[in-house]
Coordinates of C-alpha atoms and ligand atoms in Angstrom, one line a residue:
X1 CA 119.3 91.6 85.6
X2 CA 117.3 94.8 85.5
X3 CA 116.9 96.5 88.9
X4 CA 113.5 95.1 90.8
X5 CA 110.1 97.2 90.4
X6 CA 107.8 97.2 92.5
X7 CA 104.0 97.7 92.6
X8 CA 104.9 100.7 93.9
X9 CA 107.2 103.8 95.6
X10 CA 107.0 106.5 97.4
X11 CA 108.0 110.1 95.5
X12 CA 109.9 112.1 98.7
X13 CA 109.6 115.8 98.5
X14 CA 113.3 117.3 98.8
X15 CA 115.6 116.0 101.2
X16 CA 116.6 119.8 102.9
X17 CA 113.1 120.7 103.0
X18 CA 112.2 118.0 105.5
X19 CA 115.3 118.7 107.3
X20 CA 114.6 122.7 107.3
X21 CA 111.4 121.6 109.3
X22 CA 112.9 118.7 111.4
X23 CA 115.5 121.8 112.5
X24 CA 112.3 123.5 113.7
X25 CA 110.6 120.5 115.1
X26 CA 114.1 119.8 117.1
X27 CA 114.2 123.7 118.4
X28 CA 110.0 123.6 119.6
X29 CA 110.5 119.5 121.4
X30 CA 107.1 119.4 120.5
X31 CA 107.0 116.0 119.3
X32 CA 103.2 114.9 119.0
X33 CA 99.9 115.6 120.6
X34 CA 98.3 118.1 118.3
X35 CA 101.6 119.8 117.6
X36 CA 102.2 123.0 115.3
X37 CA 102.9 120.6 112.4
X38 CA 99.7 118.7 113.5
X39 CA 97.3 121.1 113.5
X40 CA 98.6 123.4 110.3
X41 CA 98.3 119.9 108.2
X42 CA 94.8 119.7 108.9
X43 CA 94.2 123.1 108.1
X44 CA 95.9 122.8 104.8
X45 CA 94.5 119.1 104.3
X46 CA 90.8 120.4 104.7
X47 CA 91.3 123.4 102.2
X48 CA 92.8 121.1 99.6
X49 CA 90.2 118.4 99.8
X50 CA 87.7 120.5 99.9
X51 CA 86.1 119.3 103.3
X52 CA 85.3 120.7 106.4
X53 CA 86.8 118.6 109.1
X54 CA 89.4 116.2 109.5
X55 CA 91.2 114.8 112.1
X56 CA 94.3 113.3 111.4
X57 CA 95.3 109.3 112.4
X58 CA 98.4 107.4 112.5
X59 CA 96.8 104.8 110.3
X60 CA 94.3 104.3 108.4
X61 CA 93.3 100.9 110.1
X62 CA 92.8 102.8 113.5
X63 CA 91.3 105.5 111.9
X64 CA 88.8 103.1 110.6
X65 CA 88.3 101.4 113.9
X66 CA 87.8 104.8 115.5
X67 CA 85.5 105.7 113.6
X68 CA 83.1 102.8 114.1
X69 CA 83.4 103.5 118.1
X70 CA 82.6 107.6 117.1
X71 CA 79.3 106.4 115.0
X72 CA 78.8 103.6 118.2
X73 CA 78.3 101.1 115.3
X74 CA 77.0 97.2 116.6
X75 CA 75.8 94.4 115.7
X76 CA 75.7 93.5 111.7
X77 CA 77.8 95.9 109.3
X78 CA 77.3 94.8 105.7
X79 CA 80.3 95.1 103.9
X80 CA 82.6 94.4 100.3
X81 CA 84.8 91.6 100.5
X82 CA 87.1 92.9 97.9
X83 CA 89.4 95.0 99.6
X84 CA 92.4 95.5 102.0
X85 CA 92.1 92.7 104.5
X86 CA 91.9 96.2 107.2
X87 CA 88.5 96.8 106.1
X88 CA 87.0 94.0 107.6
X89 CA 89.2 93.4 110.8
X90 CA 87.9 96.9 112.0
X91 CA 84.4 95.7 112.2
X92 CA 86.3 92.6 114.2
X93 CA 88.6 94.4 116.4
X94 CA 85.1 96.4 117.5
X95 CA 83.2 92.9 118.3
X96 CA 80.9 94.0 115.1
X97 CA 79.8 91.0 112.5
X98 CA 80.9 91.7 109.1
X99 CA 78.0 90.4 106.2
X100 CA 79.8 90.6 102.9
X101 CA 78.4 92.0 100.2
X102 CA 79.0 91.3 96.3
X103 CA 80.7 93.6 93.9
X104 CA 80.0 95.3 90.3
X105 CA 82.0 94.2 87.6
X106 CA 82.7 97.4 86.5
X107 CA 84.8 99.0 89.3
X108 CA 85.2 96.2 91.9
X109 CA 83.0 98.8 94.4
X110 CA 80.2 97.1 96.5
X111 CA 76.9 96.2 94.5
X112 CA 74.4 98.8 95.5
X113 CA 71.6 96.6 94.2
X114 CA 72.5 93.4 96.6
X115 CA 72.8 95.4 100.2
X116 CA 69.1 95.2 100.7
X117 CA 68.9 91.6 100.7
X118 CA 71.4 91.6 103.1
X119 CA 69.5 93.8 105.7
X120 CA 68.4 92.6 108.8
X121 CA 67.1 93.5 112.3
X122 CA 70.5 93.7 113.3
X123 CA 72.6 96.2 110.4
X124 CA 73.2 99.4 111.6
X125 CA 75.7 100.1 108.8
X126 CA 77.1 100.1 105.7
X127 CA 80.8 100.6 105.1
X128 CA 82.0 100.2 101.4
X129 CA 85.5 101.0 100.1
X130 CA 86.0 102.9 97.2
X131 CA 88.2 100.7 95.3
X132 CA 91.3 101.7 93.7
X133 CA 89.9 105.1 94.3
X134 CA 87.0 105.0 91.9
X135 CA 83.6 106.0 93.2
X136 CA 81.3 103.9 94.4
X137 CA 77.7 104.8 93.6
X138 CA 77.2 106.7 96.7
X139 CA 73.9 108.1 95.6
X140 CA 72.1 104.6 95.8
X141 CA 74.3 103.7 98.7
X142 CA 72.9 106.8 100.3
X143 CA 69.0 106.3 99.3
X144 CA 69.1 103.1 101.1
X145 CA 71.0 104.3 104.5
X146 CA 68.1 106.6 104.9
X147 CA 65.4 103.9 103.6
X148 CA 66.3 101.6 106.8
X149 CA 68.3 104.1 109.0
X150 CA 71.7 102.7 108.7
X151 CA 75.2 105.2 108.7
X152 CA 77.7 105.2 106.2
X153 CA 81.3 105.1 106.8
X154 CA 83.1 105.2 103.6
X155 CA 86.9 103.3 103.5
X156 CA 88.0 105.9 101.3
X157 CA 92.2 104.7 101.5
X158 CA 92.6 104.8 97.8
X159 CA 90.3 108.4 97.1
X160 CA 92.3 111.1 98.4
X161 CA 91.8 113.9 96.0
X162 CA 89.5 112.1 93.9
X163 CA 86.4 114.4 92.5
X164 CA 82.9 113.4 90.4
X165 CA 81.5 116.1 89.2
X166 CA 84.1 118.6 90.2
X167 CA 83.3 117.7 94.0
X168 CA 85.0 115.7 96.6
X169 CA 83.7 112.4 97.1
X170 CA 85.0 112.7 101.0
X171 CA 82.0 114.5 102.0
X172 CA 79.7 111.2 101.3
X173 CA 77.8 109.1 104.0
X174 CA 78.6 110.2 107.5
X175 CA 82.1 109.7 107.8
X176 CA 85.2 109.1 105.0
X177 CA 88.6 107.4 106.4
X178 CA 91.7 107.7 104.4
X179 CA 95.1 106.5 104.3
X180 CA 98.4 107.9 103.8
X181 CA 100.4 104.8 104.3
X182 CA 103.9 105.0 102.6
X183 CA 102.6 102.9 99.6
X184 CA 99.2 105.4 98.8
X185 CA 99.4 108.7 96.4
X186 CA 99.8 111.5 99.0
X187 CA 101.9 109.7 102.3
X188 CA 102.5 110.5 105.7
X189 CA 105.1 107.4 106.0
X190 CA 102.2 106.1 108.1
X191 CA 98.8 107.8 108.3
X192 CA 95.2 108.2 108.2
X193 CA 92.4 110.6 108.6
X194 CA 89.0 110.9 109.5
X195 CA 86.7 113.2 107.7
X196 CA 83.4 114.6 108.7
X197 CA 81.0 117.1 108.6
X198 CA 80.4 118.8 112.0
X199 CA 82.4 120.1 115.0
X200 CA 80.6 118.1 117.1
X201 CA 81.7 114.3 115.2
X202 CA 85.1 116.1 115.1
X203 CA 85.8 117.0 118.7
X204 CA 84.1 113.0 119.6
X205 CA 86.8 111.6 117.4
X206 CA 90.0 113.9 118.4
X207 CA 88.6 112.9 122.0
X208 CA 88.8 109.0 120.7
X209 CA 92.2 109.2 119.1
X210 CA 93.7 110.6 122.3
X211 CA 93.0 108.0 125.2
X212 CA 89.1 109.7 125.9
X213 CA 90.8 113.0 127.1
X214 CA 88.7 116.0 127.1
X215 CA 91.1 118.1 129.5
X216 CA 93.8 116.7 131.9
X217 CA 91.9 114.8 134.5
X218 CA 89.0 114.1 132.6
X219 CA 88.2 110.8 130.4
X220 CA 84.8 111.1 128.3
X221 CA 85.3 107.8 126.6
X222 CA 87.3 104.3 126.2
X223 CA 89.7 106.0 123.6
X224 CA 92.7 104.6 122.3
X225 CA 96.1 106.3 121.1
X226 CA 95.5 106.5 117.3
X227 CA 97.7 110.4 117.4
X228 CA 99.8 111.5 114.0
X229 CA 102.8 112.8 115.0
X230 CA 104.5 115.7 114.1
X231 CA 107.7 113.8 111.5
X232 CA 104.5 112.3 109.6
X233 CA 102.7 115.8 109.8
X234 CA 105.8 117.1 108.3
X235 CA 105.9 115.1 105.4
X236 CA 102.5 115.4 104.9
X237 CA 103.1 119.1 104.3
X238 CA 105.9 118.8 102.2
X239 CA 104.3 116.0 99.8
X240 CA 100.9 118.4 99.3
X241 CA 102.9 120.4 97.0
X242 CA 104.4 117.4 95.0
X243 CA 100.8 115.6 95.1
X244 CA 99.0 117.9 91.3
X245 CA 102.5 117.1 89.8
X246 CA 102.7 113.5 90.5
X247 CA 99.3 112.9 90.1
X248 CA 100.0 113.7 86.2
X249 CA 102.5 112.2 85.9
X250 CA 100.6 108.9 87.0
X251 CA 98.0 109.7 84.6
X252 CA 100.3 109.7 81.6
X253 CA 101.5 106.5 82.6
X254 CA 97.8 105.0 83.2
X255 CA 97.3 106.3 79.8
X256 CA 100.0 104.7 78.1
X257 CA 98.8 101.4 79.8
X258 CA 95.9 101.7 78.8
X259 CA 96.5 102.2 75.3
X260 CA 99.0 99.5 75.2
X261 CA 96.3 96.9 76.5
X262 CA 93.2 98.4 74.7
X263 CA 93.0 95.5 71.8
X264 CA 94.4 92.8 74.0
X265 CA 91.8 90.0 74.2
X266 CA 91.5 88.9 77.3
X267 CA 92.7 92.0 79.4
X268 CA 90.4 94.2 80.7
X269 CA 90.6 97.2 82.9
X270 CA 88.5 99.6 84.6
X271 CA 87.4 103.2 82.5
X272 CA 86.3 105.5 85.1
X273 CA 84.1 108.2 83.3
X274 CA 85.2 111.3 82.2
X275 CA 83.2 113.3 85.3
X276 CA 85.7 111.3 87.5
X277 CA 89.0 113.4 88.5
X278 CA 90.8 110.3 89.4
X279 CA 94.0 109.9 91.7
X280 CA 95.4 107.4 89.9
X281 CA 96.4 105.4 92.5
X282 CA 96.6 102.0 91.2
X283 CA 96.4 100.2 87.8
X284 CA 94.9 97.0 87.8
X285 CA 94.3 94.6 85.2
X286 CA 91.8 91.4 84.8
X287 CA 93.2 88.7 83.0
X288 CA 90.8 86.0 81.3
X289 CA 92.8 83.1 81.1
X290 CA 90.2 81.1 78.5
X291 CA 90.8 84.3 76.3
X292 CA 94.1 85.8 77.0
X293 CA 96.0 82.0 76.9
X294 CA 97.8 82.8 80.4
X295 CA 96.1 82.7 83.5
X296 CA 96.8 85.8 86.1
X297 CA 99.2 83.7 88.1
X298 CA 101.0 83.1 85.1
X299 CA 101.7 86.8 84.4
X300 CA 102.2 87.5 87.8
X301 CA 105.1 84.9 88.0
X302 CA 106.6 85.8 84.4
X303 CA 106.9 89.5 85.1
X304 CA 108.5 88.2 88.9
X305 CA 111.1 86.0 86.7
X306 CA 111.8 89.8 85.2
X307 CA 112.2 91.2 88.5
X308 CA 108.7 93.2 88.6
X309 CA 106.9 92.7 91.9
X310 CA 102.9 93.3 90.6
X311 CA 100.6 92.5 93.2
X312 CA 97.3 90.6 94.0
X313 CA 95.3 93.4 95.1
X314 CA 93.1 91.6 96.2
X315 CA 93.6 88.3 96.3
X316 CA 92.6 86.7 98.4
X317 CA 89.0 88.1 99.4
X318 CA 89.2 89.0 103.0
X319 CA 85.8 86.2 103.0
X320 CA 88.1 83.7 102.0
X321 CA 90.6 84.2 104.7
X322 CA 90.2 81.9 107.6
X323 CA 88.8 84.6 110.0
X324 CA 85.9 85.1 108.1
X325 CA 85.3 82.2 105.8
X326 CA 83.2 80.1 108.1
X327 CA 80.5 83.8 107.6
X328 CA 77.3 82.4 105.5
X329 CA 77.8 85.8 103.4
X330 CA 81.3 84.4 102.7
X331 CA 79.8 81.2 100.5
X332 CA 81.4 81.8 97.3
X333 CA 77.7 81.5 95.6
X334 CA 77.2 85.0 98.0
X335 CA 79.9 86.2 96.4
X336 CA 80.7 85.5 92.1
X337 CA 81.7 88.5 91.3
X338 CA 84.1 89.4 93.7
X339 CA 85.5 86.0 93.6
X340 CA 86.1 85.9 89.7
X341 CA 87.6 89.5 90.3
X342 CA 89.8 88.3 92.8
X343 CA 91.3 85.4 90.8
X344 CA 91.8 87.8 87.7
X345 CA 93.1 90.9 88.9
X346 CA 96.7 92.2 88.6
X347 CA 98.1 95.5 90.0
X348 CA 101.0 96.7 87.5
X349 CA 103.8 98.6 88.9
X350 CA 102.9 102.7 88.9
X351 CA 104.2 105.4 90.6
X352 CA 104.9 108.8 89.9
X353 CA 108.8 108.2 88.5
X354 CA 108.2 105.1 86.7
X355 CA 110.3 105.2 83.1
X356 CA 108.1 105.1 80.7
X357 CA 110.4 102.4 79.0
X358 CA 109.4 100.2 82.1
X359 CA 106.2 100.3 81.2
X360 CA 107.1 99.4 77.6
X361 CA 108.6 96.7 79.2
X362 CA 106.3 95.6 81.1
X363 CA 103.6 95.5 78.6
X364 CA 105.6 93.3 76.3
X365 CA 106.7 91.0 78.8
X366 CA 102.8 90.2 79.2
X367 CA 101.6 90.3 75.7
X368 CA 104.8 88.5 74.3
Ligands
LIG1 N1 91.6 100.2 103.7 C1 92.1 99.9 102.5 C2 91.1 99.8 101.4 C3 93.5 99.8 102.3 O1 94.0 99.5 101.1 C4 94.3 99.9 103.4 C5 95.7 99.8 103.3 C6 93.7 100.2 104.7 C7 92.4 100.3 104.8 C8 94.6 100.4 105.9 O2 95.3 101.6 105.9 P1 96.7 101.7 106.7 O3 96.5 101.2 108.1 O4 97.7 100.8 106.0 O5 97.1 103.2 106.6 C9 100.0 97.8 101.5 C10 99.9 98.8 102.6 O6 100.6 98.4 103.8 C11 98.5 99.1 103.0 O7 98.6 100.5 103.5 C12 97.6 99.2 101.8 N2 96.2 99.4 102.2 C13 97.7 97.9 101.0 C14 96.8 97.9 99.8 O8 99.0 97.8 100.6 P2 101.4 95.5 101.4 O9 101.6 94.5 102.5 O10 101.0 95.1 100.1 O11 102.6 96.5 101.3 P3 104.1 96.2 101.0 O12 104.9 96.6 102.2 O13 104.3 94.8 100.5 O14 104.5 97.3 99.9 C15 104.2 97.1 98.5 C16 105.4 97.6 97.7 O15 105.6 99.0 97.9 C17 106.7 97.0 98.1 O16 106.9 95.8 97.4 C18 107.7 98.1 97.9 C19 107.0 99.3 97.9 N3 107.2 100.1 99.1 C20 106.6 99.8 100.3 C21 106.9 100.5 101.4 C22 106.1 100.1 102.7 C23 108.2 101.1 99.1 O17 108.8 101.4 98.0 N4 108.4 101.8 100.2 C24 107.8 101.5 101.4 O18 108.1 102.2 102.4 O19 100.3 96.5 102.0

């Protein structure tokens, strides 16, 4: 049997490097709490995305839930259902109704042209996810925030680094949150980040992450301990400079996917257009089982037989888990697109050191 692949792995900068700066870390016992580490990472992080704040997380759930509390978000938040099931249980954990939105075919991102219908008395936000890290249509997004006065906070866990038209997309709506769990292109082992646009919104959200503390004996808010510390800062130095490198190599292997399954009736996967610097985060697939002969489940438990570990991302909808599913904008006739995408989609194994014959293999496994 072939050794297993998975959806994904981690690419780990250079062993000695991350011990040259452990050595350091052990000599300083500065451990956490805005540390040396800390506080160069965000330097370096807001230079090489392009943005002009960002305060680093220790996840990107908590980040997420943080950043509701920073905007003082209540009441109805309307929302995509195709995503990481963290998305939604932020508005939850912050006693904020979640009204799902549906999806475009195209990209899986929130359907700009079904939010207003969905607006009521009680929205004060929108917070859409940009999918697989492909841009959502922010523009529209954005038109109608400022029609009804709702905020934006964009789940951005799968964009880091992504570009349209040569800019960031982080700098959209009034926050962006990323991720840089262990399983996401640039990784922090765990981590996350807030991003946003003035030192005011910054210095409310490094008061948030740390308990409330704006000095030592004074609390300005409920915070919560949501601190990177400095091991993950570390590594997120170190795996800046592997990020361009991988990031190619990633594209190559998107590319040779994509040629592979370009006349395959019945498989059908996302083109981003060409203004798009993508990230190439994940590559997933939508199998129609009337046209393609085998259904997704099928594929998904052949290649499993082979020892490849695809995944479901994301199956199922988070309005389909029991939390949520009793919603009315959870009925699946709220919902079609997202629904169909959900029982279709299949996220093939990529990361940055995947053999190119494993991806041969793969492919032939699903078309033979
Ligand atoms: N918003 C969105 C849109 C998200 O996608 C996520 C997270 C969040 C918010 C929340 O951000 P964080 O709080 O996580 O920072 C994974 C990740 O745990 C999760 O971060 C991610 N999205 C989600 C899409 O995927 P699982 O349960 O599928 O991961 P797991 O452990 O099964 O890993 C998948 C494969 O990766 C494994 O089969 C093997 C490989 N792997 C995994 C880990 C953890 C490794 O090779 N090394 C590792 O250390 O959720």
């Amino acid at each position: 049997m072939n050794k297993p692949i998975y959806v994904t792995q981690p690419t780990l900068p250079n062993f000695e490097s991350f011990t040259d700066k452990l050595k350091e870390l052990w000599e300083n016992k500065h451990l956490t709490n805005n540390g040396k580490f800390h506080q160069e990472l965000e330097q370096k992080l807001a230079e090489f995305l392009g943005v002009e704040y960002i305060s680093l997380f220790s996840n990107g759930t908590l980040a997420l839930m943080v950043g509701l509390q920073v905007l003082r978000i209540i009441g109805e938040v309307i929302t995509t259902p195709y995503s990481f099931v963290a998305t939604t249980h932020s508005l939850h954990w912050n006693g904020i109704k979640p009204v799902f939105c549906d999806v475009r075919e195209e990209d899986g991102n929130l359907d700009p042209d079904k939010i207003e219908a969905l607006i009521t008395p009680q929205t004060t936000a929108i917070l859409p996810v940009h999918v697989y890290g492909n841009p959502c249509d922010n523009e529209k997004i954005q038109k109608i925030a400022d029609t009804y006065g709702l905020k934006v906070i964009y789940d951005a866990a799968h964009a880091f680094g992504v570009e349209q038209d040569n800019d960031t997309i982080l700098n959209w709506g009034d926050l962006s949150i990323l991720s840089f769990h262990a399983t996401k292109t640039y990784n922090t082992f765990e981590g996350g980040a807030i991003i946003c646009k003035d030192a005011k919104t910054k210095q409310r959200i490094d008061y948030l992450k740390n308990f409330g503390f704006a000095g030592e004996e004074i609390v300005v808010a409920p915070g919560i301990n949501a601190k990177m510390n400095e091991v993950s800062a570390i590594m997120g130095l170190l795996q800046l400079d592997l990020y361009e490198e991988n990031r190619m190599k990633r594209q190559k292997l998107v590319d040779l996917y994509k040629s592979k399954f370009k006349t395959v009736e019945g498989i059908r996967f996302i083109n981003s257009d060409k203004n798009i610097k993508e990230n190439y985060s994940y590559f997933p697939i939508f199998i129609d089982k009337n046209k393609f002969g085998k259904s997704r489940n099928d594929v998904y438990d052949l290649l499993k037989q082979n020892n490849i570990f695809a995944r479901k991302y994301f199956y199922p909808l988070i309005s389909n888990f029991s939390t949520y599913r009793a919603l009315k904008s959870a009925s699946k006739e709220n919902l079609p697109v997202a629904n169909k995408m959900a029982d279709e989609v299949l996220c093939l194994p990529l990361y940055a050191d995947l053999e190119i014959e494993n991806i041969e293999r793969i492919v032939k496994i699903i078309i033979e």
